[in-house]
CSV table of C-alpha atoms in Angstrom, one decimal:
chain,number,residue,atom,x,y,z
A,43,MET,CA,48.2,41.8,27.6
A,44,LYS,CA,49.6,38.3,27.1
A,45,LEU,CA,47.1,35.5,27.5
A,46,ARG,CA,48.8,32.5,29.0
A,47,GLY,CA,45.8,30.1,28.9
A,48,ILE,CA,42.2,29.3,29.7
A,49,GLU,CA,40.6,27.3,32.5
A,50,LEU,CA,37.3,25.5,31.7
A,51,ARG,CA,35.5,24.7,35.0
A,52,ARG,CA,32.1,23.1,35.3
A,53,VAL,CA,30.1,23.7,38.6
A,54,SER,CA,26.8,22.3,39.7
A,55,MET,CA,24.6,24.7,41.5
A,56,PRO,CA,21.3,23.5,43.1
A,57,LEU,CA,18.5,26.0,43.0
A,58,VAL,CA,16.5,27.0,46.0
A,59,SER,CA,13.4,25.8,44.3
A,60,PRO,CA,12.3,24.5,40.9
A,61,PHE,CA,12.1,27.1,38.2
A,62,ARG,CA,9.5,26.3,35.5
A,63,THR,CA,9.1,28.1,32.2
A,64,SER,CA,7.2,27.2,29.0
A,65,PHE,CA,10.2,25.1,27.8
A,66,GLY,CA,10.9,23.1,31.0
A,67,THR,CA,11.8,23.0,34.7
A,68,GLN,CA,15.3,23.5,36.2
A,69,THR,CA,16.2,22.2,39.6
A,70,GLU,CA,19.9,22.8,39.3
A,71,ARG,CA,22.3,24.7,37.0
A,72,ASP,CA,25.3,23.0,35.2
A,73,ILE,CA,27.4,26.0,34.6
A,74,LEU,CA,30.6,26.4,32.6
A,75,LEU,CA,32.9,29.0,34.0
A,76,ILE,CA,36.0,30.4,32.2
A,77,LYS,CA,39.1,31.7,33.8
A,78,ALA,CA,41.5,33.7,31.6
A,79,VAL,CA,45.1,33.8,32.8
A,80,THR,CA,47.3,36.6,31.6
A,81,ASP,CA,50.8,37.9,32.6
A,82,ASP,CA,49.1,40.5,34.9
A,83,ALA,CA,45.8,39.1,36.1
A,84,GLU,CA,43.0,36.4,36.2
A,85,GLY,CA,39.7,37.1,34.7
A,86,TRP,CA,36.4,35.2,35.0
A,87,GLY,CA,33.6,34.6,32.5
A,88,GLU,CA,30.4,32.7,32.8
A,89,CYS,CA,28.7,30.7,30.0
A,90,VAL,CA,25.0,31.0,30.4
A,91,ALA,CA,24.0,28.0,28.1
A,92,LEU,CA,21.6,25.6,29.7
A,93,ALA,CA,22.1,21.9,30.0
A,94,ASP,CA,19.7,21.3,27.2
A,95,PRO,CA,19.0,23.2,23.8
A,96,LEU,CA,15.6,24.4,25.0
A,97,TYR,CA,16.0,28.2,25.3
A,98,SER,CA,18.3,28.3,22.3
A,99,ALA,CA,20.4,26.0,20.1
A,100,GLU,CA,23.3,26.2,22.5
A,101,TYR,CA,23.7,24.0,25.4
A,102,VAL,CA,26.5,23.7,27.9
A,103,ASP,CA,28.3,20.6,26.5
A,104,SER,CA,28.2,22.0,23.0
A,105,GLN,CA,29.7,25.3,24.3
A,106,GLN,CA,32.5,23.6,26.0
A,107,ASP,CA,33.2,21.6,22.9
A,108,VAL,CA,33.3,24.5,20.5
A,109,LEU,CA,35.6,26.4,22.9
A,110,ARG,CA,38.0,23.5,23.2
A,111,ARG,CA,38.0,22.7,19.4
A,112,PHE,CA,37.6,26.0,17.6
A,113,VAL,CA,37.3,29.1,19.8
A,114,LEU,CA,40.4,28.8,22.0
A,115,PRO,CA,42.7,27.5,19.2
A,116,ARG,CA,41.9,30.6,17.3
A,117,LEU,CA,42.7,32.9,20.2
A,118,ALA,CA,45.9,31.1,20.9
A,119,ALA,CA,47.2,31.7,17.3
A,120,HIS,CA,50.2,34.1,17.0
A,121,GLU,CA,48.2,36.8,15.1
A,122,SER,CA,45.4,36.6,17.6
A,123,GLN,CA,47.7,37.0,20.6
A,124,ALA,CA,49.1,40.1,18.9
A,125,ALA,CA,45.6,41.6,18.5
A,126,LEU,CA,44.7,40.8,22.1
A,127,ALA,CA,48.0,42.4,23.3
A,128,ARG,CA,47.0,45.6,21.3
A,129,PHE,CA,43.3,45.9,21.6
A,130,GLY,CA,42.3,43.6,24.5
A,131,ALA,CA,38.8,42.2,24.8
A,132,ALA,CA,37.6,44.5,22.0
A,133,ALA,CA,39.5,42.2,19.5
A,134,VAL,CA,37.7,39.0,20.6
A,135,ALA,CA,34.5,39.4,18.4
A,136,GLY,CA,36.5,40.0,15.3
A,137,LEU,CA,39.0,37.2,16.0
A,138,LEU,CA,36.1,34.8,16.4
A,139,HIS,CA,33.8,36.0,13.6
A,140,ALA,CA,34.6,33.1,11.3
A,141,VAL,CA,33.1,30.6,13.9
A,142,LYS,CA,29.4,30.8,13.3
A,143,GLY,CA,26.9,31.2,16.1
A,144,HIS,CA,27.8,29.8,19.6
A,145,ARG,CA,27.4,33.3,21.0
A,146,MET,CA,27.3,32.1,24.6
A,147,ALA,CA,30.7,30.5,24.3
A,148,LYS,CA,32.1,33.7,22.7
A,149,ALA,CA,30.4,35.9,25.3
A,150,ALA,CA,32.0,33.9,28.2
A,151,VAL,CA,35.5,34.2,26.6
A,152,GLU,CA,35.1,37.9,26.0
A,153,MET,CA,33.9,38.5,29.6
A,154,ALA,CA,36.8,36.6,31.1
A,155,ILE,CA,39.4,38.5,28.9
A,156,LEU,CA,37.7,41.8,29.6
A,157,ASP,CA,37.8,41.1,33.4
A,158,ALA,CA,41.5,40.1,33.1
A,159,GLU,CA,42.2,43.3,31.2
A,160,LEU,CA,40.5,45.7,33.5
A,161,ARG,CA,41.7,44.4,36.8
A,162,PRO,CA,45.4,45.5,36.6
A,163,LEU,CA,44.1,48.9,35.3
A,164,GLY,CA,41.9,49.4,38.3
A,165,ARG,CA,38.8,50.0,36.1
A,166,SER,CA,35.5,48.4,36.7
A,167,PHE,CA,33.1,46.8,34.3
A,168,GLY,CA,30.5,49.5,34.9
A,169,ARG,CA,33.1,52.3,34.1
A,170,GLU,CA,34.2,50.5,31.0
A,171,LEU,CA,30.6,50.0,29.7
A,172,GLY,CA,29.4,53.5,30.5
A,173,ALA,CA,27.5,53.1,33.8
A,174,VAL,CA,25.8,56.2,35.1
A,175,ALA,CA,24.3,54.8,38.3
A,176,ASP,CA,25.7,53.2,41.5
A,177,ARG,CA,22.7,51.0,42.0
A,178,VAL,CA,19.9,49.7,39.8
A,179,PRO,CA,16.3,48.6,40.4
A,180,SER,CA,15.8,44.8,40.4
A,181,GLY,CA,12.8,42.9,39.2
A,182,VAL,CA,12.2,39.2,39.8
A,183,SER,CA,11.3,36.4,37.5
A,184,VAL,CA,8.5,34.1,38.9
A,185,GLY,CA,8.2,30.7,37.3
A,186,ILE,CA,5.1,28.7,36.4
A,187,HIS,CA,3.5,27.2,39.6
A,188,ASP,CA,1.2,24.2,40.2
A,189,SER,CA,-1.6,26.4,41.4
A,190,ILE,CA,-2.7,30.0,41.8
A,191,PRO,CA,-2.4,30.0,45.6
A,192,GLN,CA,1.2,28.9,45.3
A,193,LEU,CA,1.9,31.6,42.8
A,194,LEU,CA,0.3,34.3,45.0
A,195,ALA,CA,2.3,33.1,47.9
A,196,ALA,CA,5.6,33.3,45.9
A,197,VAL,CA,4.7,36.9,44.6
A,198,GLU,CA,3.8,38.0,48.0
A,199,GLY,CA,7.1,36.9,49.3
A,200,TYR,CA,9.1,38.7,46.6
A,201,LEU,CA,7.2,41.9,47.1
A,202,ASP,CA,7.9,41.8,50.8
A,203,GLU,CA,11.5,41.4,50.0
A,204,GLY,CA,11.2,44.7,48.1
A,205,TYR,CA,11.5,43.7,44.4
A,206,ALA,CA,10.7,46.6,42.2
A,207,ARG,CA,8.9,44.6,39.4
A,208,ILE,CA,7.3,41.1,39.0
A,209,LYS,CA,7.7,39.0,35.8
A,210,LEU,CA,5.4,36.0,35.5
A,211,LYS,CA,6.4,33.1,33.1
A,212,ILE,CA,3.4,32.1,31.0
A,213,GLU,CA,2.4,29.5,28.6
A,214,PRO,CA,-0.9,28.4,27.0
A,215,GLY,CA,-3.2,27.4,29.8
A,216,TRP,CA,-1.3,29.5,32.3
A,217,ASP,CA,-1.7,33.1,31.3
A,218,LEU,CA,-4.9,35.0,31.9
A,219,ALA,CA,-5.8,33.4,35.2
A,220,PRO,CA,-2.5,33.9,36.9
A,221,VAL,CA,-2.2,37.5,35.6
A,222,ALA,CA,-5.7,38.3,36.8
A,223,ALA,CA,-5.1,36.7,40.2
A,224,VAL,CA,-1.9,38.7,40.8
A,225,ARG,CA,-3.6,41.9,39.7
A,226,ASP,CA,-6.6,41.2,41.9
A,227,ARG,CA,-4.5,40.4,44.9
A,228,PHE,CA,-1.8,43.0,44.7
A,229,GLY,CA,-3.4,45.9,42.8
A,230,GLY,CA,-2.6,47.9,39.7
A,231,ASP,CA,0.4,49.7,41.2
A,232,VAL,CA,2.7,46.7,41.1
A,233,PRO,CA,4.8,46.8,38.0
A,234,LEU,CA,3.9,43.6,36.2
A,235,GLN,CA,5.1,41.9,33.0
A,236,VAL,CA,4.9,38.5,31.5
A,237,ASP,CA,7.3,36.3,29.5
A,238,ALA,CA,6.2,33.5,27.2
A,239,ASN,CA,9.6,32.2,25.9
A,240,THR,CA,8.1,31.6,22.4
A,241,ALA,CA,5.1,29.6,23.6
A,242,TYR,CA,2.5,31.0,21.3
A,243,THR,CA,1.8,31.7,17.6
A,244,LEU,CA,0.2,34.5,15.7
A,245,ARG,CA,-3.1,32.5,15.8
A,246,ASP,CA,-3.2,33.3,19.5
A,247,ALA,CA,-3.3,37.0,18.9
A,248,ARG,CA,-7.0,37.4,19.9
A,249,HIS,CA,-6.3,35.5,23.2
A,250,LEU,CA,-3.1,37.4,24.0
A,251,ALA,CA,-5.0,40.7,23.4
A,252,LYS,CA,-7.0,39.8,26.5
A,253,LEU,CA,-3.9,40.6,28.5
A,254,ASP,CA,-4.3,44.2,27.6
A,255,ALA,CA,-6.9,44.6,30.4
A,256,TYR,CA,-4.2,44.1,33.1
A,257,ASP,CA,-2.0,47.1,32.3
A,258,LEU,CA,1.2,45.1,31.8
A,259,LEU,CA,4.6,46.7,31.2
A,260,LEU,CA,5.2,44.3,28.4
A,261,ILE,CA,4.8,40.8,27.0
A,262,GLU,CA,8.2,39.2,26.3
A,263,GLN,CA,8.9,37.0,23.3
A,264,PRO,CA,5.4,35.6,22.7
A,265,LEU,CA,6.3,34.0,19.3
A,266,GLU,CA,9.1,31.9,17.9
A,267,GLU,CA,12.6,33.3,17.7
A,268,GLU,CA,12.6,33.5,13.9
A,269,ASP,CA,9.1,35.0,13.6
A,270,VAL,CA,10.1,38.7,13.6
A,271,LEU,CA,7.4,39.5,11.1
A,272,GLY,CA,4.8,37.7,13.3
A,273,HIS,CA,5.8,39.9,16.2
A,274,ALA,CA,5.3,43.0,14.1
A,275,ALA,CA,1.9,41.8,13.1
A,276,LEU,CA,1.1,41.0,16.7
A,277,ALA,CA,2.3,44.3,17.9
A,278,ARG,CA,-0.4,46.0,15.7
A,279,GLU,CA,-3.0,43.8,17.5
A,280,LEU,CA,-2.1,44.4,21.1
A,281,ALA,CA,-2.1,47.5,23.3
A,282,THR,CA,0.5,45.8,25.5
A,283,PRO,CA,4.1,46.5,24.3
A,284,ILE,CA,6.0,43.6,22.7
A,285,CYS,CA,9.4,43.0,24.1
A,286,LEU,CA,11.9,40.7,22.2
A,287,ASP,CA,14.3,38.4,23.9
A,288,GLU,CA,15.3,35.4,21.8
A,289,SER,CA,14.8,37.1,18.5
A,290,VAL,CA,17.6,39.7,19.3
A,291,VAL,CA,21.0,38.1,18.9
A,292,SER,CA,23.0,41.2,17.7
A,293,ALA,CA,22.9,44.9,17.2
A,294,GLN,CA,22.0,44.1,13.5
A,295,THR,CA,18.9,42.0,14.4
A,296,ALA,CA,17.9,44.6,17.0
A,297,ALA,CA,18.0,47.2,14.3
A,298,ALA,CA,16.0,45.2,11.9
A,299,ALA,CA,13.4,44.3,14.5
A,300,ILE,CA,13.0,48.0,15.4
A,301,THR,CA,12.7,49.0,11.7
A,302,LEU,CA,10.0,46.3,11.1
A,303,GLY,CA,8.0,47.5,14.2
A,304,ALA,CA,8.4,44.0,15.9
A,305,CYS,CA,9.1,45.4,19.3
A,306,GLN,CA,8.8,48.5,21.5
A,307,ILE,CA,11.2,47.1,24.2
A,308,ILE,CA,14.2,44.8,24.1
A,309,ASN,CA,15.5,42.4,26.7
A,310,ILE,CA,19.4,42.4,26.4
A,311,LYS,CA,21.1,39.3,27.6
A,312,PRO,CA,24.8,39.5,27.0
A,313,GLY,CA,25.3,35.8,26.7
A,314,ARG,CA,22.6,35.5,24.0
A,315,VAL,CA,24.1,38.4,21.9
A,316,GLY,CA,27.8,37.3,22.1
A,317,GLY,CA,29.0,39.5,24.9
A,318,TYR,CA,29.0,42.7,26.9
A,319,LEU,CA,30.5,44.8,24.1
A,320,GLU,CA,27.8,43.7,21.7
A,321,ALA,CA,25.2,44.2,24.4
A,322,ARG,CA,26.4,47.8,24.7
A,323,LYS,CA,25.9,48.3,20.9
A,324,ILE,CA,22.4,47.1,21.2
A,325,HIS,CA,21.8,49.5,24.0
A,326,ASP,CA,23.0,52.3,21.7
A,327,VAL,CA,20.9,51.3,18.8
A,328,ALA,CA,17.8,51.1,20.9
A,329,ALA,CA,18.6,54.4,22.5
A,330,ALA,CA,19.0,56.0,19.0
A,331,HIS,CA,15.5,54.8,18.1
A,332,GLY,CA,13.7,55.6,21.4
A,333,ILE,CA,13.4,51.9,22.4
A,334,ALA,CA,13.6,51.1,26.1
A,335,VAL,CA,15.9,48.2,27.2
A,336,TRP,CA,16.4,46.1,30.2
A,337,CYS,CA,18.8,43.3,31.2
A,338,GLY,CA,17.5,39.8,31.4
A,339,GLY,CA,19.0,36.9,33.4
A,340,MET,CA,19.9,33.3,32.9
A,341,LEU,CA,20.2,32.2,36.5
A,342,GLU,CA,23.8,33.4,36.7
A,343,THR,CA,26.2,33.0,39.6
A,344,GLY,CA,27.5,36.2,41.2
A,345,LEU,CA,30.0,36.4,38.4
A,346,GLY,CA,27.6,36.9,35.6
A,347,ARG,CA,25.1,38.6,37.9
A,348,SER,CA,27.7,41.3,38.8
A,349,ALA,CA,28.4,41.9,35.0
A,350,ASN,CA,24.7,42.2,34.3
A,351,ILE,CA,24.2,44.8,37.2
A,352,ALA,CA,27.1,46.8,35.6
A,353,LEU,CA,25.4,46.7,32.2
A,354,SER,CA,22.1,47.7,33.8
A,355,ALA,CA,23.6,50.9,35.0
A,356,LEU,CA,23.9,52.3,31.5
A,357,PRO,CA,21.5,55.2,30.8
A,358,GLY,CA,19.1,53.4,28.3
A,359,PHE,CA,18.2,50.7,30.8
A,360,THR,CA,15.2,52.3,32.0
A,361,LEU,CA,13.2,49.2,33.2
A,362,PRO,CA,14.1,47.0,36.2
A,363,GLY,CA,16.1,44.1,35.0
A,364,ASP,CA,16.2,40.4,36.2
A,365,VAL,CA,19.4,41.2,38.3
A,366,SER,CA,18.0,39.8,41.6
A,367,ALA,CA,19.8,39.0,44.7
A,368,SER,CA,21.9,35.8,45.0
A,369,ASP,CA,19.4,34.2,47.2
A,370,ARG,CA,16.6,34.4,44.6
A,371,PHE,CA,18.1,31.2,43.0
A,372,TYR,CA,20.9,30.0,45.1
A,373,ARG,CA,21.2,29.3,48.9
A,374,THR,CA,24.9,29.8,48.6
A,375,ASP,CA,26.5,31.6,45.7
A,376,ILE,CA,30.1,31.2,44.6
A,377,THR,CA,31.0,34.8,45.2
A,378,GLU,CA,30.1,37.0,48.1
A,379,PRO,CA,26.3,37.3,47.9
A,380,ILE,CA,24.6,40.1,46.0
A,381,VAL,CA,22.0,41.7,48.4
A,382,LEU,CA,18.8,43.5,47.6
A,383,VAL,CA,18.4,46.8,49.4
A,384,ASP,CA,15.3,48.9,49.0
A,385,GLY,CA,14.5,47.2,45.7
A,386,HIS,CA,18.0,47.8,44.2
A,387,VAL,CA,21.3,46.0,43.9
A,388,PRO,CA,24.6,47.8,44.1
A,389,VAL,CA,26.8,48.3,41.0
A,390,PRO,CA,30.2,46.8,41.6
A,391,THR,CA,33.0,49.4,41.7
A,392,GLY,CA,36.1,47.2,42.2
A,393,PRO,CA,38.4,46.4,39.4
A,394,GLY,CA,37.0,44.2,36.6
A,395,LEU,CA,33.8,42.4,37.7
A,396,GLY,CA,34.4,43.7,41.2
A,397,VAL,CA,33.9,40.1,42.5
A,398,THR,CA,35.8,36.8,42.4
A,399,PRO,CA,34.8,33.3,43.4
A,400,VAL,CA,35.3,32.4,47.1
A,401,PRO,CA,37.8,29.5,46.7
A,402,GLU,CA,36.2,27.1,49.2
A,403,LEU,CA,32.7,27.7,47.8
A,404,LEU,CA,33.9,27.3,44.3
A,405,GLU,CA,35.6,24.0,45.1
A,406,ARG,CA,32.5,22.7,46.8
A,407,VAL,CA,30.5,22.9,43.6
A,408,THR,CA,33.2,22.1,41.1
A,409,THR,CA,32.6,18.9,38.9
A,410,SER,CA,35.5,19.2,36.5
A,411,VAL,CA,38.4,21.4,35.5
A,412,GLU,CA,40.3,21.6,32.3
A,413,TRP,CA,43.4,23.7,31.6
A,414,ILE,CA,44.1,24.8,28.0
A,415,ASP,CA,47.6,26.3,27.7
A,416,PHE,CA,48.4,28.9,25.1
């Protein structure tokens, strides 16, 4: 495989409704897409970094800058091209190891190169990663609302659509009341979990323990990213399982968190951990320790969403992921829409990602295009 160049394309995607979490509110997504062009194919990648460094240190402008100045020049070097020709996308992580951090940029490049590698071979992402299912159950992430009635109306709508699990975003002042209201309205049979996005401290342990009364699947990332020991201490205080998100950025950090007793469940986000191949390693580490995993989302387009669905079809993904239908966040996606059927989304079977952008839809939302020749 000879890599000829990389296209960096920015698109602006308005959300169907504001999405509020403990760290801010999004009304649109400024997304960096990557197209890898080889002698044989074109492959697509999606950088999941947000516009501001609020979920993680990465933000979309920084990821485009590090790609342009450091990542892509390394991949364009003669010895890197030789490694890519021999090993394909499996060589990317090693070639970029000297560039510290910036996992979202690295993940997007690896995704694009893997897509370009698999398409001529007729192999799908799912087959390459080890998928064992042809469809996966989908949960839905429900943001913080202005009132309990608004929240209940939103949850009712998602349940009517058939989503298999509800995840409520929480923060101090918006936790016990919304959870209680959802349980009271929809009963104890609805799979329910909460996500704090690092909004609490260990001093809140007694308060968070009150969530045990609501039979939740998990509480996701209640404490700061670096506070793995704090999560271990909190896990001893709660009956509700602790799920780590931001704290797990590699298979190595996943293994350390498991060893310390900091989590019973892991949310695997490929962009956060540096790519789908590292995500598969985390899946394997978790499976070896009897730890459940599920695939989180970053409001991806149909490109990233399709890859996430393929990852979710691996055997260790035993909980519904945030791999919702396209219309959960976007009125019009840049690919053919992903559709929810009986609470599940189909695993793409076509070559590579199994989807490509629809040209006219892509052009409509494009704000800039930059070509980097190799």
